[in-house]
CSV table of C-alpha atoms and ligand atoms in Angstrom, one decimal:
chain,number,residue,atom,x,y,z
A,1,MET,CA,53.1,-16.6,7.6
A,2,LEU,CA,50.8,-15.4,10.4
A,3,ASP,CA,53.0,-12.4,11.0
A,4,LYS,CA,53.2,-11.6,7.4
A,5,ILE,CA,49.4,-11.6,7.1
A,6,ASN,CA,49.0,-9.5,10.2
A,7,ASN,CA,51.5,-6.9,9.0
A,8,LEU,CA,49.8,-6.7,5.7
A,9,ARG,CA,46.5,-6.2,7.3
A,10,LYS,CA,47.9,-3.2,9.2
A,11,GLU,CA,49.5,-1.8,6.1
A,12,VAL,CA,46.2,-2.0,4.2
A,13,GLU,CA,44.2,-0.4,7.0
A,14,GLU,CA,46.6,2.6,7.1
A,15,PHE,CA,46.8,3.1,3.4
A,16,ALA,CA,45.5,6.4,2.0
A,17,ALA,CA,45.4,7.4,-1.6
A,18,ASN,CA,45.8,10.9,-3.1
A,19,SER,CA,44.6,10.2,-6.6
A,20,ALA,CA,42.7,7.7,-8.7
A,21,GLU,CA,46.0,6.5,-10.1
A,22,GLU,CA,47.2,5.6,-6.6
A,23,VAL,CA,44.0,3.6,-6.0
A,24,GLU,CA,44.7,1.6,-9.2
A,25,SER,CA,48.3,0.9,-8.1
A,26,PHE,CA,46.9,-0.3,-4.8
A,27,ARG,CA,44.6,-2.7,-6.6
A,28,ILE,CA,47.4,-4.0,-8.8
A,29,LYS,CA,49.8,-4.4,-5.9
A,30,TYR,CA,47.4,-6.3,-3.6
A,31,LEU,CA,44.6,-7.7,-5.6
A,32,SER,CA,45.7,-8.4,-9.2
A,33,LYS,CA,46.4,-11.9,-10.5
A,34,LYS,CA,50.1,-11.5,-9.7
A,35,GLY,CA,49.5,-9.4,-6.6
A,36,ILE,CA,50.4,-10.0,-3.0
A,37,LEU,CA,47.1,-11.7,-2.1
A,38,SER,CA,47.4,-14.3,-4.9
A,39,GLY,CA,50.9,-15.0,-3.7
A,40,LEU,CA,49.7,-15.7,-0.2
A,41,PHE,CA,47.1,-18.1,-1.4
A,42,GLU,CA,49.8,-19.8,-3.4
A,43,ASP,CA,52.0,-20.1,-0.2
A,44,PHE,CA,48.9,-21.4,1.7
A,45,LYS,CA,49.3,-24.7,-0.2
A,46,ASN,CA,52.5,-25.4,1.8
A,47,VAL,CA,51.1,-24.6,5.3
A,48,ALA,CA,51.1,-27.5,7.7
A,49,HIS,CA,47.8,-29.3,8.1
A,50,ASP,CA,47.4,-28.3,11.8
A,51,ASP,CA,47.9,-24.6,11.0
A,52,ARG,CA,45.6,-24.5,8.0
A,53,LYS,CA,42.4,-23.5,9.9
A,54,ALA,CA,44.0,-20.5,11.6
A,55,VAL,CA,46.0,-19.3,8.7
A,56,GLY,CA,43.1,-19.8,6.3
A,57,GLY,CA,40.7,-17.7,8.5
A,58,LEU,CA,43.2,-14.8,8.6
A,59,LEU,CA,43.8,-15.0,4.9
A,60,ASN,CA,40.1,-14.8,4.1
A,61,ASN,CA,39.7,-11.9,6.4
A,62,LEU,CA,42.6,-10.1,4.7
A,63,LYS,CA,40.9,-10.7,1.4
A,64,ILE,CA,37.7,-9.1,2.6
A,65,ALA,CA,39.5,-6.2,4.2
A,66,LEU,CA,41.4,-5.6,0.9
A,67,GLN,CA,38.2,-5.6,-1.1
A,68,ASP,CA,36.4,-3.3,1.3
A,69,LYS,CA,39.3,-0.9,1.3
A,70,LEU,CA,39.4,-0.9,-2.5
A,71,ASN,CA,35.7,-0.2,-2.7
A,72,THR,CA,36.0,2.7,-0.2
A,73,LEU,CA,38.9,4.2,-2.1
A,74,LYS,CA,37.2,3.9,-5.4
A,75,GLU,CA,34.0,5.6,-4.0
A,76,GLN,CA,36.1,8.5,-2.7
A,77,PHE,CA,37.5,9.2,-6.1
A,78,GLU,CA,34.6,8.2,-8.4
A,79,SER,CA,32.0,10.4,-6.6
A,80,GLY,CA,34.4,13.3,-6.8
A,81,HIS,CA,34.1,14.2,-3.1
A,82,VAL,CA,37.8,14.3,-2.7
A,83,SER,CA,40.0,16.2,-5.0
A,84,ASP,CA,43.2,14.8,-6.3
A,85,THR,CA,45.2,16.7,-3.7
A,86,GLY,CA,43.3,14.7,-1.0
A,87,ASN,CA,41.3,17.6,0.4
A,88,THR,CA,37.6,17.4,0.6
A,89,ASP,CA,35.9,19.8,-1.8
A,90,LEU,CA,33.1,21.4,0.1
A,91,THR,CA,31.7,23.2,-2.9
A,92,LEU,CA,30.6,20.1,-4.7
A,93,PRO,CA,26.9,19.3,-4.7
A,94,VAL,CA,25.8,16.6,-2.3
A,95,ASN,CA,23.9,13.5,-3.1
A,96,PHE,CA,21.0,14.2,-0.9
A,97,MET,CA,18.1,11.7,-0.2
A,98,GLN,CA,14.7,12.7,-1.5
A,99,PRO,CA,12.3,12.7,1.4
A,100,GLY,CA,9.4,10.3,0.7
A,101,SER,CA,5.7,11.1,1.0
A,102,ARG,CA,2.5,9.3,1.7
A,103,HIS,CA,0.8,7.7,-1.3
A,104,PRO,CA,-2.3,9.7,-2.3
A,105,LEU,CA,-4.5,6.6,-1.7
A,106,SER,CA,-3.1,6.3,1.9
A,107,LEU,CA,-3.8,10.0,2.5
A,108,THR,CA,-7.4,9.5,1.5
A,109,ARG,CA,-7.9,6.3,3.5
A,110,ASN,CA,-6.3,7.8,6.6
A,111,LYS,CA,-8.6,10.9,6.3
A,112,ILE,CA,-11.7,8.7,6.0
A,113,VAL,CA,-10.6,6.6,8.9
A,114,GLU,CA,-9.9,9.7,11.0
A,115,ILE,CA,-13.3,11.3,10.2
A,116,PHE,CA,-15.2,8.2,11.3
A,117,SER,CA,-13.0,7.5,14.3
A,118,ARG,CA,-14.2,10.8,15.7
A,119,ILE,CA,-17.7,9.3,16.0
A,120,GLY,CA,-16.6,6.0,17.4
A,121,PHE,CA,-15.8,3.8,14.5
A,122,THR,CA,-12.8,1.5,14.8
A,123,VAL,CA,-10.9,-0.4,12.1
A,124,SER,CA,-10.9,-4.1,11.3
A,125,GLU,CA,-9.4,-5.9,8.3
A,126,GLY,CA,-10.2,-9.1,6.5
A,127,PRO,CA,-8.4,-11.3,3.9
A,128,GLU,CA,-8.1,-10.3,0.3
A,129,ILE,CA,-8.3,-14.0,-0.7
A,130,GLU,CA,-11.8,-14.9,0.2
A,131,ASP,CA,-14.2,-17.8,0.0
A,132,ASP,CA,-17.6,-17.7,-1.8
A,133,TRP,CA,-19.6,-17.6,1.4
A,134,HIS,CA,-18.1,-14.4,2.7
A,135,ASN,CA,-17.8,-12.6,-0.6
A,136,PHE,CA,-21.1,-13.6,-2.1
A,137,THR,CA,-23.5,-16.2,-0.6
A,138,ALA,CA,-23.8,-14.7,3.0
A,139,LEU,CA,-24.3,-11.3,1.4
A,140,ASN,CA,-27.4,-12.6,-0.5
A,141,PHE,CA,-25.7,-13.2,-3.8
A,142,PRO,CA,-26.9,-16.8,-4.4
A,143,GLU,CA,-25.1,-18.9,-6.9
A,144,GLU,CA,-26.2,-18.1,-10.5
A,145,HIS,CA,-27.7,-14.8,-9.3
A,146,PRO,CA,-27.2,-12.1,-12.0
A,147,ALA,CA,-25.9,-9.7,-9.4
A,148,ARG,CA,-22.7,-11.7,-9.4
A,149,ASP,CA,-22.0,-10.7,-13.0
A,150,MET,CA,-21.4,-7.1,-11.9
A,151,GLN,CA,-18.6,-8.3,-9.7
A,152,ASP,CA,-16.7,-10.8,-11.8
A,153,THR,CA,-13.3,-11.5,-10.2
A,154,PHE,CA,-10.3,-13.9,-10.3
A,155,PHE,CA,-10.9,-17.5,-9.4
A,156,ILE,CA,-8.6,-20.5,-9.0
A,157,GLU,CA,-9.5,-23.5,-11.2
A,158,LYS,CA,-8.6,-26.0,-8.6
A,159,HIS,CA,-10.6,-24.3,-5.8
A,160,PRO,CA,-13.7,-22.7,-7.3
A,161,ASP,CA,-14.7,-21.7,-3.8
A,162,ILE,CA,-11.8,-19.3,-3.4
A,163,ALA,CA,-11.6,-15.9,-5.1
A,164,LEU,CA,-10.0,-12.5,-4.7
A,165,ARG,CA,-12.6,-10.5,-2.9
A,166,THR,CA,-14.6,-8.1,-5.0
A,167,HIS,CA,-15.5,-5.7,-2.2
A,168,THR,CA,-14.8,-5.1,1.5
A,169,SER,CA,-18.4,-6.1,2.3
A,170,SER,CA,-17.0,-9.6,2.9
A,171,VAL,CA,-15.5,-8.2,6.1
A,172,GLN,CA,-19.0,-7.3,7.3
A,173,ILE,CA,-19.8,-11.0,7.4
A,174,ARG,CA,-16.5,-11.9,9.1
A,175,VAL,CA,-17.0,-9.3,11.8
A,176,MET,CA,-20.7,-10.1,12.4
A,177,GLU,CA,-19.9,-13.8,12.6
A,178,THR,CA,-17.4,-13.2,15.4
A,179,GLU,CA,-18.5,-10.1,17.3
A,180,LYS,CA,-21.7,-9.3,19.2
A,181,PRO,CA,-23.6,-6.0,18.6
A,182,PRO,CA,-23.3,-3.1,19.1
A,183,ILE,CA,-20.8,-3.1,16.2
A,184,ARG,CA,-19.4,0.1,14.8
A,185,LYS,CA,-16.6,-0.6,12.4
A,186,LEU,CA,-14.7,0.5,9.4
A,187,PHE,CA,-13.1,-1.9,6.9
A,188,PRO,CA,-10.5,-0.4,4.6
A,189,GLY,CA,-8.7,-2.6,2.1
A,190,ARG,CA,-7.8,-3.7,-1.4
A,191,VAL,CA,-10.4,-5.4,-3.7
A,192,TYR,CA,-10.2,-7.0,-7.1
A,193,ARG,CA,-12.4,-7.2,-10.2
A,194,ASN,CA,-12.1,-8.6,-13.6
A,195,GLU,CA,-12.1,-5.3,-15.5
A,196,THR,CA,-10.4,-4.1,-18.6
A,197,ILE,CA,-7.8,-1.6,-17.3
A,198,SER,CA,-8.5,2.0,-18.4
A,199,SER,CA,-8.2,5.5,-17.0
A,200,ARG,CA,-11.4,4.8,-15.0
A,201,ALA,CA,-11.2,1.1,-14.1
A,202,HIS,CA,-8.5,-1.2,-12.8
A,203,CYS,CA,-8.3,-4.9,-11.9
A,204,PHE,CA,-7.6,-3.9,-8.3
A,205,PHE,CA,-8.7,-0.8,-6.3
A,206,HIS,CA,-9.4,0.2,-2.7
A,207,GLN,CA,-12.6,0.6,-0.6
A,208,VAL,CA,-13.5,1.7,2.8
A,209,GLU,CA,-16.6,0.0,4.2
A,210,GLY,CA,-18.6,1.1,7.2
A,211,LEU,CA,-20.9,-1.1,9.4
A,212,TYR,CA,-23.1,-0.1,12.3
A,213,ILE,CA,-25.3,-2.8,14.0
A,214,SER,CA,-27.3,-2.0,17.2
A,215,LYS,CA,-30.9,-1.7,18.4
A,216,ASP,CA,-33.2,0.8,16.7
A,217,VAL,CA,-30.8,1.9,14.0
A,218,SER,CA,-32.7,3.7,11.3
A,219,PHE,CA,-32.1,5.1,7.8
A,220,ALA,CA,-32.1,8.6,9.3
A,221,ASP,CA,-29.0,7.6,11.4
A,222,LEU,CA,-27.3,6.5,8.2
A,223,ARG,CA,-28.1,9.7,6.4
A,224,GLN,CA,-26.9,11.9,9.2
A,225,VAL,CA,-23.6,10.0,9.5
A,226,LEU,CA,-23.0,10.2,5.8
A,227,PHE,CA,-23.9,13.9,5.8
A,228,TYR,CA,-21.3,14.5,8.5
A,229,PHE,CA,-18.7,12.6,6.5
A,230,ALA,CA,-19.4,14.5,3.3
A,231,LYS,CA,-19.0,17.9,5.0
A,232,GLU,CA,-15.8,16.8,6.8
A,233,MET,CA,-14.3,15.4,3.7
A,234,PHE,CA,-15.3,17.9,1.0
A,235,GLY,CA,-16.1,21.1,3.0
A,236,ASP,CA,-18.8,22.6,5.1
A,237,ASP,CA,-21.0,23.7,2.2
A,238,THR,CA,-21.4,20.2,0.8
A,239,GLN,CA,-24.9,18.9,0.3
A,240,ILE,CA,-25.8,15.2,-0.2
A,241,ARG,CA,-28.6,13.4,-1.9
A,242,LEU,CA,-29.5,9.7,-1.7
A,243,ARG,CA,-30.8,8.0,-4.8
A,244,PRO,CA,-32.6,4.6,-4.6
A,245,SER,CA,-30.4,1.8,-5.8
A,246,TYR,CA,-29.9,-2.0,-5.4
A,247,PHE,CA,-27.4,-4.1,-3.5
A,248,PRO,CA,-28.3,-7.7,-2.6
A,249,PHE,CA,-27.2,-7.2,1.0
A,250,THR,CA,-28.9,-4.0,1.9
A,251,GLU,CA,-32.6,-3.1,1.9
A,252,PRO,CA,-33.5,-0.4,1.1
A,253,SER,CA,-30.3,0.6,-0.8
A,254,ALA,CA,-29.1,3.9,-2.0
A,255,GLU,CA,-26.3,5.6,-3.8
A,256,MET,CA,-25.0,8.9,-2.3
A,257,ASP,CA,-24.1,11.9,-4.4
A,258,ILE,CA,-22.5,15.1,-3.1
A,259,SER,CA,-23.1,18.5,-4.6
A,260,CYS,CA,-20.4,19.3,-7.1
A,261,PHE,CA,-17.7,21.2,-5.3
A,262,LEU,CA,-16.4,22.8,-8.5
A,263,CYS,CA,-19.6,24.6,-9.5
A,264,GLY,CA,-21.4,24.4,-6.1
A,265,GLY,CA,-24.2,22.5,-7.7
A,266,LYS,CA,-25.0,24.8,-10.6
A,267,GLY,CA,-23.8,22.3,-13.2
A,268,CYS,CA,-20.4,22.1,-15.0
A,269,SER,CA,-18.5,19.8,-17.3
A,270,PHE,CA,-17.0,18.0,-14.2
A,271,CYS,CA,-20.5,16.9,-12.9
A,272,LYS,CA,-21.8,16.5,-16.4
A,273,TYR,CA,-24.1,19.5,-15.8
A,274,SER,CA,-26.1,17.6,-13.1
A,275,GLY,CA,-24.7,19.5,-10.1
A,276,TRP,CA,-24.0,16.2,-8.3
A,277,VAL,CA,-21.2,13.6,-8.2
A,278,GLU,CA,-21.7,10.0,-7.0
A,279,ILE,CA,-19.4,8.9,-4.2
A,280,LEU,CA,-20.7,5.8,-2.4
A,281,GLY,CA,-23.2,2.9,-2.0
A,282,CYS,CA,-25.1,2.3,1.2
A,283,GLY,CA,-28.3,0.9,2.8
A,284,MET,CA,-29.9,-0.9,5.7
A,285,VAL,CA,-28.3,-4.3,6.3
A,286,ASP,CA,-30.8,-6.9,4.9
A,287,PRO,CA,-32.3,-9.0,7.8
A,288,SER,CA,-31.4,-12.2,6.1
A,289,VAL,CA,-27.7,-11.1,6.1
A,290,LEU,CA,-28.0,-10.6,9.9
A,291,GLU,CA,-29.5,-14.1,10.2
A,292,ASN,CA,-26.7,-15.6,8.1
A,293,CYS,CA,-24.4,-14.4,10.8
A,294,ASN,CA,-26.6,-15.5,13.7
A,295,ILE,CA,-27.6,-12.0,14.7
A,296,ASP,CA,-31.3,-11.8,15.7
A,297,SER,CA,-32.9,-9.5,13.1
A,298,LYS,CA,-35.9,-8.9,15.3
A,299,VAL,CA,-33.7,-7.3,17.9
A,300,TYR,CA,-31.0,-5.7,15.8
A,301,THR,CA,-30.9,-3.4,12.8
A,302,GLY,CA,-28.0,-1.7,11.1
A,303,TYR,CA,-26.6,0.2,8.2
A,304,ALA,CA,-23.6,-0.3,5.9
A,305,PHE,CA,-21.9,1.9,3.4
A,306,GLY,CA,-18.9,1.4,1.0
A,307,MET,CA,-16.9,3.8,-0.9
A,308,GLY,CA,-14.0,3.6,-3.5
A,309,VAL,CA,-10.8,5.3,-2.2
A,310,GLU,CA,-9.6,5.9,-5.8
A,311,ARG,CA,-12.8,7.7,-6.6
A,312,ILE,CA,-12.7,10.0,-3.6
A,313,THR,CA,-9.0,10.7,-4.2
A,314,ASN,CA,-9.8,11.6,-7.9
A,315,LEU,CA,-12.5,14.0,-6.7
A,316,LYS,CA,-10.4,15.6,-4.0
A,317,TYR,CA,-7.1,15.9,-5.9
A,318,ARG,CA,-8.5,15.9,-9.5
A,319,VAL,CA,-6.5,12.9,-10.6
A,320,LYS,CA,-7.7,12.0,-14.1
A,321,ASP,CA,-6.3,8.6,-14.7
A,322,ILE,CA,-6.6,5.9,-12.0
A,323,ARG,CA,-3.6,4.0,-13.5
A,324,MET,CA,-1.3,6.7,-12.1
A,325,PHE,CA,-1.9,5.4,-8.6
A,326,SER,CA,0.0,2.2,-9.3
A,327,GLU,CA,2.7,3.4,-11.7
A,328,ASN,CA,5.2,4.6,-9.0
A,329,ASP,CA,6.1,7.7,-11.0
A,330,VAL,CA,7.8,10.0,-8.5
A,331,ARG,CA,6.8,13.1,-10.5
A,332,PHE,CA,3.2,12.2,-9.7
A,333,LEU,CA,3.7,11.0,-6.2
A,334,LYS,CA,5.8,13.9,-5.0
A,335,GLN,CA,3.0,16.3,-5.7
A,336,PHE,CA,1.4,15.0,-2.5
A,337,GLN,CA,4.3,15.8,-0.3
A,338,SER,CA,2.8,19.0,0.9
A,339,VAL,CA,-0.6,17.4,1.6
A,340,ILE,CA,0.5,15.3,4.6
B,401,LIG,N1,-20.0,-3.5,-1.7
B,401,LIG,C1,-20.7,-2.5,-2.6
B,401,LIG,C2,-19.9,-2.4,-3.9
B,401,LIG,O1,-18.7,-2.7,-3.9
B,401,LIG,C3,-20.8,-1.2,-1.9
B,401,LIG,C4,-21.7,-1.2,-0.7
B,401,LIG,C5,-21.2,-1.4,0.6
B,401,LIG,C6,-23.1,-1.0,-0.8
B,401,LIG,C7,-22.1,-1.4,1.7
B,401,LIG,C8,-23.9,-1.0,0.2
B,401,LIG,C9,-23.4,-1.2,1.5
B,401,LIG,O2,-20.4,-1.9,-4.8
């Protein structure tokens, strides 16, 4: 029986078909219910006990070889790459692989990281599943404080202390707790909020946060760094303005607008005739936040800023609906191929 199996194996390996009909005959001859393989399995019942292991192994290998062979033969004829005369038809269209491209949000994040890395910022990351301390309390959002309402997120009933982070500011705390100033870091990552999904809001989105802690850091340093960023990201003619705002963890706080790059600041429908578009939040790190992380606020000062990656991508590439970023529609994604 061993010889029989070995001979069959050779026969199968050398087999070549010239037409789809021949492939079908091959299947019937070897693999059908009454075919050669079933016959062999039938014979196997009579093999002596001591030989069973060796014969069984060979038989199983033959079965696999037969199935592989059949698949290859089928592919040859089904995809039409071999004509019925057995010659390859070089005029048929090929099944070529579409080259992939970077996701637009990755393009924007990489660009932001690259711009800040030129002035000494390095990247750190923190967990998306956060605890209350890092996401809220250490950042001056005490329990029951109304500022928490603006950042509602997803909680776990069993562990009310654990939530999906609402911003990358949580990484500020993690880094300040473990590293000594000077700190000059960027924190890119995904964040979550309990929002009704629409063209402008989603339950998850991306941010890039920046943090600089050292001696004698002033608001002027913050402004200059953000001005540099705006020009590198949106073009040399870009102007910025800082409007007073409120965040619990920065004091003073501001929101930064850039001059509208469509109308150059004159006013158009894109900037709602204001000449400006908002792009990020920022401010001087509140001394009590430094103290929460055991950094002496009499010695050190610093600034922080945070921006939405979707928002910047929308502005740069005029994407109108934020849901498109997570739909995986190749018609949308492949438009960014040339941007890389
Ligand atoms: N974390 C703030 C938000 O998500 C943005 C911010 C970051 C503001 C750093 C100031 C400083 O809205």
